[in-house]
Tab-separated table of C-alpha atoms and ligand atoms in Angstrom:
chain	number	residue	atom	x	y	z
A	27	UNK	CA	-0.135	-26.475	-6.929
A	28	UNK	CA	-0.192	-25.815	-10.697
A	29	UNK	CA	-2.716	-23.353	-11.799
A	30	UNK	CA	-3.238	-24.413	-15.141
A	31	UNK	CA	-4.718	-27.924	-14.244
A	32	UNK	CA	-7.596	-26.923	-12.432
A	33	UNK	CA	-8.973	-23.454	-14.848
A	34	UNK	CA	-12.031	-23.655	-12.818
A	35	UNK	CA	-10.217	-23.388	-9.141
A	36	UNK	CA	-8.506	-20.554	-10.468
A	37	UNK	CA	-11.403	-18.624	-11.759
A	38	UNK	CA	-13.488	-19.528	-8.413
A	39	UNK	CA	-10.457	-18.361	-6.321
A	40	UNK	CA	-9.652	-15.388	-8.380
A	41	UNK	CA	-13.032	-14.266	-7.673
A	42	UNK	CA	-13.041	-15.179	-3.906
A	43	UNK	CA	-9.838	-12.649	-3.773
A	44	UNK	CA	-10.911	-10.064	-5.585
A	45	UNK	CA	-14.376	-9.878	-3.213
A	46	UNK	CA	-12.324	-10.302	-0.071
A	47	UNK	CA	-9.844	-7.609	-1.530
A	48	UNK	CA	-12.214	-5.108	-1.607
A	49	UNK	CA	-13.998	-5.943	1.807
A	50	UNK	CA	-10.462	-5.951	3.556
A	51	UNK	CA	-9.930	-2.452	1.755
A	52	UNK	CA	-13.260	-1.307	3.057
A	53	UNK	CA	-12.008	-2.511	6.403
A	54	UNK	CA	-8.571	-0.580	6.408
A	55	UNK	CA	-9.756	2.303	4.965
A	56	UNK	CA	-12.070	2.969	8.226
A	57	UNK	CA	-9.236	1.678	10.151
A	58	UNK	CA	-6.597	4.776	8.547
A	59	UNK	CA	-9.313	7.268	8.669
A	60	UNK	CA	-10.200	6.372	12.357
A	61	UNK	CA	-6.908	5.665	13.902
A	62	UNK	CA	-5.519	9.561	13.388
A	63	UNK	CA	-8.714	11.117	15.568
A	64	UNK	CA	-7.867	8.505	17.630
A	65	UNK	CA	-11.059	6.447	17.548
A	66	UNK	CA	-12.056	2.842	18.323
A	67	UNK	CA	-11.865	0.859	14.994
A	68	UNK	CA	-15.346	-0.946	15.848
A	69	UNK	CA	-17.034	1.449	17.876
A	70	UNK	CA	-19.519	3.349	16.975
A	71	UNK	CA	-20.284	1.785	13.985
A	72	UNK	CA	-20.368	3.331	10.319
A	73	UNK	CA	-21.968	6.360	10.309
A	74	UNK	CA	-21.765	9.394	7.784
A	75	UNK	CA	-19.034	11.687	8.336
A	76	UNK	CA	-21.318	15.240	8.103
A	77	UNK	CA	-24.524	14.203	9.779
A	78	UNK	CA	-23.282	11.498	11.910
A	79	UNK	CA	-26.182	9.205	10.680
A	80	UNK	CA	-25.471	5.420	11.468
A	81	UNK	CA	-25.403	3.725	8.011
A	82	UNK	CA	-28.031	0.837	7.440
A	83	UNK	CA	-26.144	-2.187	6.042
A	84	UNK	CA	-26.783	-1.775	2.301
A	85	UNK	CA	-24.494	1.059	2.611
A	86	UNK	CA	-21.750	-0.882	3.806
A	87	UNK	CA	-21.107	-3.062	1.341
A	88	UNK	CA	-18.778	-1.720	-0.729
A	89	UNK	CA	-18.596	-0.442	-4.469
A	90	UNK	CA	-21.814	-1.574	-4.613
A	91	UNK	CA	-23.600	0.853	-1.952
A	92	UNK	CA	-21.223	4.208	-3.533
A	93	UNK	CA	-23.935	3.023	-6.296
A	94	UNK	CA	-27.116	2.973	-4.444
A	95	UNK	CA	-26.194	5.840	-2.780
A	96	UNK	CA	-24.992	7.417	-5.945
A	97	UNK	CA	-21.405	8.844	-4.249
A	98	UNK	CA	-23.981	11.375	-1.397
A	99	UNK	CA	-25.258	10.699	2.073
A	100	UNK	CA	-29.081	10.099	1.557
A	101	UNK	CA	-30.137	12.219	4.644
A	102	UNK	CA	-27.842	15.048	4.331
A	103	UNK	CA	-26.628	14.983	0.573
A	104	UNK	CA	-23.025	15.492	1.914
A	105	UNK	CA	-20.485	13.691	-1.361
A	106	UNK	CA	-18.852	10.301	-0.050
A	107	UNK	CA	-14.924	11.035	-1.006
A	108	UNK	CA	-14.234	8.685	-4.360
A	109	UNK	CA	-10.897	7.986	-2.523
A	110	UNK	CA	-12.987	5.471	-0.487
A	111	UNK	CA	-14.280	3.764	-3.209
A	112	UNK	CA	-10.608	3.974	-4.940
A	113	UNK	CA	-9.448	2.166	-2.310
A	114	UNK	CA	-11.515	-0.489	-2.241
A	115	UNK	CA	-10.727	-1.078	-5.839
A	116	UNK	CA	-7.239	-1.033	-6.230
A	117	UNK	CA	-7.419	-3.172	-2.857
A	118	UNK	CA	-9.508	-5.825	-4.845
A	119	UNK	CA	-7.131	-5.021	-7.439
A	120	UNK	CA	-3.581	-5.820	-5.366
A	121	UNK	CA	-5.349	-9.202	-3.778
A	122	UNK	CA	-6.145	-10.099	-7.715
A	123	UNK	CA	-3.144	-9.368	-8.782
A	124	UNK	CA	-0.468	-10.408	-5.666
A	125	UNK	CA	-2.504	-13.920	-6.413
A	126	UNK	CA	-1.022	-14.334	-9.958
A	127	UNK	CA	2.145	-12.603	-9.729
A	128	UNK	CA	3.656	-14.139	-6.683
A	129	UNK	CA	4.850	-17.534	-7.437
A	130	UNK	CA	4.241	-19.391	-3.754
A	131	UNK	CA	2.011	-19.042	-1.014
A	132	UNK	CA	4.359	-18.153	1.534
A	133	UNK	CA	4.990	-14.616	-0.391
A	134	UNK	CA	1.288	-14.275	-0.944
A	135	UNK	CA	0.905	-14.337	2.360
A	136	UNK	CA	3.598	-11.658	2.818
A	137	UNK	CA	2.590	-9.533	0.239
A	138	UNK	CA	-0.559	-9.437	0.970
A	139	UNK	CA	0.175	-7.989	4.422
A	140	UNK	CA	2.487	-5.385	3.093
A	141	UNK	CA	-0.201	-4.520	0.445
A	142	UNK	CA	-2.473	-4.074	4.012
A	143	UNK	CA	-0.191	-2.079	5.513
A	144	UNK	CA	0.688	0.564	2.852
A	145	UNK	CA	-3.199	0.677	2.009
A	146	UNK	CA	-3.890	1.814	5.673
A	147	UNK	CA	-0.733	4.184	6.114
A	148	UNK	CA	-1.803	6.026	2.727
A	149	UNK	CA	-5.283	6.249	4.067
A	150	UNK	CA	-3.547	7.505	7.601
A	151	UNK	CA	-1.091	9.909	5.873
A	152	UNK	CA	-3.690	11.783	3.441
A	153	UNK	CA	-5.930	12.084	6.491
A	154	UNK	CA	-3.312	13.593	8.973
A	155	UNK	CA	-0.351	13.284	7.733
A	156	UNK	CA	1.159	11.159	10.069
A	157	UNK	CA	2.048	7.196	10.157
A	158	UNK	CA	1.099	5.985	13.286
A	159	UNK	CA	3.876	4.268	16.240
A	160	UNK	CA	0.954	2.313	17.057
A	161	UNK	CA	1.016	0.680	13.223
A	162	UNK	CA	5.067	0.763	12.108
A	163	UNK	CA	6.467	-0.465	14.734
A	164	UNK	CA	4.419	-3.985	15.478
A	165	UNK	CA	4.385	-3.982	11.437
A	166	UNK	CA	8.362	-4.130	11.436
A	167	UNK	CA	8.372	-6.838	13.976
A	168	UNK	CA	5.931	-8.827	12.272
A	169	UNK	CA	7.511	-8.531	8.708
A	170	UNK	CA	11.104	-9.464	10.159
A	171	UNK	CA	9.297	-12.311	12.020
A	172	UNK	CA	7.520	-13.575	8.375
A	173	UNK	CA	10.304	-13.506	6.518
A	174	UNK	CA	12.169	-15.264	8.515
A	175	UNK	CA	9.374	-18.146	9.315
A	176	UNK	CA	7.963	-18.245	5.770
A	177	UNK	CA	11.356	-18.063	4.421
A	178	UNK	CA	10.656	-15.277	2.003
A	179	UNK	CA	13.801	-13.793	2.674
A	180	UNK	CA	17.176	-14.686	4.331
A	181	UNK	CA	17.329	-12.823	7.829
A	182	UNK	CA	20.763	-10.765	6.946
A	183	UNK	CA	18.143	-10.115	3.430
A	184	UNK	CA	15.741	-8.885	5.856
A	185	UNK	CA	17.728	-7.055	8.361
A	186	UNK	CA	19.992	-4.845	5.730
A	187	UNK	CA	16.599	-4.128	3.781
A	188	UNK	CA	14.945	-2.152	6.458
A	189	UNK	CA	18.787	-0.962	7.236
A	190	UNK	CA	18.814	0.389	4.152
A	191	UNK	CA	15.329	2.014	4.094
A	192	UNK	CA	15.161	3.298	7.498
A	193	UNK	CA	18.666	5.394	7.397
A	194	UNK	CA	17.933	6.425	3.844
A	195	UNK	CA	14.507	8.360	4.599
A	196	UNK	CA	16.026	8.889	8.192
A	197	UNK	CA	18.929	10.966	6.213
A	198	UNK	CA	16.587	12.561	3.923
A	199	UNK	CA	14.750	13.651	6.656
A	200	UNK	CA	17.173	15.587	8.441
A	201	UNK	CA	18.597	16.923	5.807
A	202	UNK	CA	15.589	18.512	4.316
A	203	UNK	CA	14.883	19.720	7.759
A	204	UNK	CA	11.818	17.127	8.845
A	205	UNK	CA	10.217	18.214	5.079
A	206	UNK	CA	10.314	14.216	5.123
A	207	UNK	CA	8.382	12.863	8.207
A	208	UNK	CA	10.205	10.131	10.440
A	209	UNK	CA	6.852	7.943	9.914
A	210	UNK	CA	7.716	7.268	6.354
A	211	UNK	CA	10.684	6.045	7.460
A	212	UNK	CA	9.338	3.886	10.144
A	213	UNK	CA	7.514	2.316	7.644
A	214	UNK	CA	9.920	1.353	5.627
A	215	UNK	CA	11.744	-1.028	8.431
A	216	UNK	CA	8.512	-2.916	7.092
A	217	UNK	CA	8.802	-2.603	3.572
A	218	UNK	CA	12.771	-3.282	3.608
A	219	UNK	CA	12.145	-6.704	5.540
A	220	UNK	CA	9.785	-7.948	2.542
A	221	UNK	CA	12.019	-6.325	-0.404
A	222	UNK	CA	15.598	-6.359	0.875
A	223	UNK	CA	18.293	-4.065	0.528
A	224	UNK	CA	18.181	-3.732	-3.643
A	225	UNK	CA	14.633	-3.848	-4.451
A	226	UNK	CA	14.185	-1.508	-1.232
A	227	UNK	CA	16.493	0.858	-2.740
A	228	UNK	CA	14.581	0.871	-6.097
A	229	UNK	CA	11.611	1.555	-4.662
A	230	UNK	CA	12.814	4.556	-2.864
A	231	UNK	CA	14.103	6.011	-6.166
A	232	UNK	CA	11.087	4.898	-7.801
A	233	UNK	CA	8.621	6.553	-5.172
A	234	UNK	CA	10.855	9.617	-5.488
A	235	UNK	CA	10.398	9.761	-9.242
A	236	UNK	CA	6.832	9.267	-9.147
A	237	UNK	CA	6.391	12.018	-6.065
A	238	UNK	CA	8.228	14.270	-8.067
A	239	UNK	CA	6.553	13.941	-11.206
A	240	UNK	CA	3.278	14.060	-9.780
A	241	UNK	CA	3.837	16.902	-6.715
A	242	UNK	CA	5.185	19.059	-10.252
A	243	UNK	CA	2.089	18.292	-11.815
A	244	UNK	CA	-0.377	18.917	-9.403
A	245	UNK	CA	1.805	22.390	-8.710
A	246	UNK	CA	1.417	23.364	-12.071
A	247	UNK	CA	-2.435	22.375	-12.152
A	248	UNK	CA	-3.177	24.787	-9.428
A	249	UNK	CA	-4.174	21.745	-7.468
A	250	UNK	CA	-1.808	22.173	-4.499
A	251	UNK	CA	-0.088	25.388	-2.956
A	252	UNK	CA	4.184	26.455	-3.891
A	253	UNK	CA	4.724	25.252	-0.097
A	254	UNK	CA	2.463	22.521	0.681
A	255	UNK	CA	3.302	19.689	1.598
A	256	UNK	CA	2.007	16.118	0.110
A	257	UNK	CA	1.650	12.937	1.849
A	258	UNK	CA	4.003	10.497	0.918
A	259	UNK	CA	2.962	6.859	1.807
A	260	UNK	CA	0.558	7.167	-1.899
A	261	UNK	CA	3.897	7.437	-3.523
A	262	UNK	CA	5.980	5.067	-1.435
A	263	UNK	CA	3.280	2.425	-2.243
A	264	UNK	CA	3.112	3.512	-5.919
A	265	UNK	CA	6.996	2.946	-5.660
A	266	UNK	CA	6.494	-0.645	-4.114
A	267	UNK	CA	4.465	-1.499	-6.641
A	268	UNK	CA	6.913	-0.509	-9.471
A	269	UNK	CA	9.251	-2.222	-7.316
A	270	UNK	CA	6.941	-5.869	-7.511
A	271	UNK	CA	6.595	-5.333	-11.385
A	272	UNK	CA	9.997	-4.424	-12.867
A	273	UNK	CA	12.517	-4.336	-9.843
A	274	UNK	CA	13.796	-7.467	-10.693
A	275	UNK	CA	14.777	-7.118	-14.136
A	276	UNK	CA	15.671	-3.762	-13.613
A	277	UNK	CA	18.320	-4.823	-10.925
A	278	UNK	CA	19.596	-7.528	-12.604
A	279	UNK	CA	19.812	-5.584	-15.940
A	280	UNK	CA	21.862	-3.112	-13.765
A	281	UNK	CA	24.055	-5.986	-11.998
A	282	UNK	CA	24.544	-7.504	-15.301
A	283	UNK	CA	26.081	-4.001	-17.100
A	284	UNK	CA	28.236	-3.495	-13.774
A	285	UNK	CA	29.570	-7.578	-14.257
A	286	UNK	CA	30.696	-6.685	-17.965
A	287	UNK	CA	34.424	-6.660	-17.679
A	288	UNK	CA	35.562	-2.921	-19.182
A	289	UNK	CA	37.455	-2.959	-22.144
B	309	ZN	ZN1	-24.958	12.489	6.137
C-alpha cells in the first residue's frame, strides 16, 4: 500500500494510532505499576493510589482526565505522578511514529510490540526496580517466534541478537557485582530478536551513553544520591529508540570505513 495515494487514509489512520497509542499506554502503565505488588491487572478497578477511591470513568480516559482533574485526586488532593501522563504520550507518540517510519506491516507489527514491552518494563523498573520472569521470558519466546513468522529477521539474525544482548548485560552484570540487574538482561533476549546482533549492540552503547550522561546529571543536580542506583529499562528504551532512528546509517557508515582497503 502506497501512502501517498490515499492523503486522507493516512491522516484518518494516523489519528486512529495515535488515540489507540495512548489508550494502550494507559493500559500498560497500570499493568507495570500493578504487576510489581503483585496485583490482578483488572481487578479492582482504577482507583486513586492515596485514598483508594474507585475512579468514575471521566477519569480514565487519558490526557484528557489529568486535565479535568487538573494533575490531583478530587477527594483527597493527593498529585497524580506526570510520569503517567508521560507515558501515555510518548506511547501515542511511538504508535505515530513506528506507523511512518517502518516501511511494512509485518515490522509494525513487531515494533509495536517491542515499543509495548519496553513501555511496561520502564514503568515496572522505576516502580520496583525489577523486570518481571513473568514478562521477559514469554516476551523472548514471542519475539523469536515473530521474527521468524513475519520474516522480520532471519532466525540465525534473531538468535545471535539476543546472544549478543543477553551475555553482554549478563557480563556487565557480574562484573560490576549485580550493580546491573539480570532483568535488564532478560529483556534484552527480546530486544536482540527484533534488532539483531549489530543494531543490538548499538543500542547497548547507546543506552549506556545516554544512562551515563543523564545518571551524571541528575548527580550533579542533587536529584539522586552518590550511591543510588537508577533504573535502567528508561535508558535501554531511550537506546532502542536511537537505535530505530540512526542505527542503520551509523552501522553502515562504520562497516563502510572498516571495508576501505588501508593504504
Ligand atoms: Zn485520592
Amino acid at each position: 500500500m502506497s501512502f501517498a495515494e490515499y492523503p486522507q487514509l493516512v491522516i484518518f489512520l494516523s489519528i486512529y494510532v495515535f488515540v489507540v497509542g495512548i489508550f494502550g499506554g494507559s493500559f500498560l502503565s497500570v499493568v507495570g505499576i500493578r504487576l510489581p505488588r503483585g496485583m490482578s491487572i483488572v481487578h479492582p478497578r482504577s482507583h486513586c493510589d492515596a485514598c483508594g477511591r474507585p475512579l468514575a470513568f471521566y477519569e480514565l480516559i487519558p490526557i484528557f482526565s489529568y486535565g479535568v482533574m487538573r494533575g490531583a485526586c478530587r477527594t483527597c488532593g493527593v498529585r497524580i505522578p506526570a510520569r503517567y501522563i508521560i507515558f501515555e504520550v510518548l506511547a501515542g507518540a511511538l504508535a505515530l511514529y513506528t506507523l511512518w517510519h517502518e516501511p511494512t506491516w509485518s515490522l509494525r507489527i513487531s515494533w509495536w510490540l517491542l515499543w509495548s514491552l519496553l513501555l511496561v518494563t520502564s514503568q515496572t523498573d522505576l516502580e520496583a526496580m525489577i523486570v518481571p520472569n513473568v514478562i521477559s521470558y514469554p516476551s523472548a519466546a514471542l519475539f523469536l517466534m515473530i521474527s521468524v513468522v513475519l520474516h522480520t529477521r532471519t532466525i540465525s539474525s534473531a538468535i545471535m541478537g539476543m546472544a549478543v544482548g543477553f551475555l553482554l548485560i549478563a557480563g556487565i552484570h557480574i562484573l560490576s557485582k549485580g550493580k546491573m540487574g539480570l532483568g535488564d538482561a532478560k529483556l534484552y533476549l527480546s530486544i536482540g530478536a527484533v534488532l539483531g546482533p549489530y543494531e543490538t549492540l548499538f543500542s547497548l552503547i547507546a543506552a549506556s551513553m545516554l544512562g551515563t550522561v543523564i545518571g551524571y546529571t541528575l548527580r550533579y543536580l542533587g536529584r539522586l544520591k552518590p550511591r543510588q542506583a537508577i533504573p535502567f529499562v528508561p535508558f535501554i528504551s531511550g537506546g532502542v529508540l536511537l537505535t530505530s532512528l540512526i542505527g542503520k546509517l551509523v552501522i553502515n557508515w562504520y562497516f563502510h570505513l572498516l571495508h576501505v582497503p588501508l593504504q
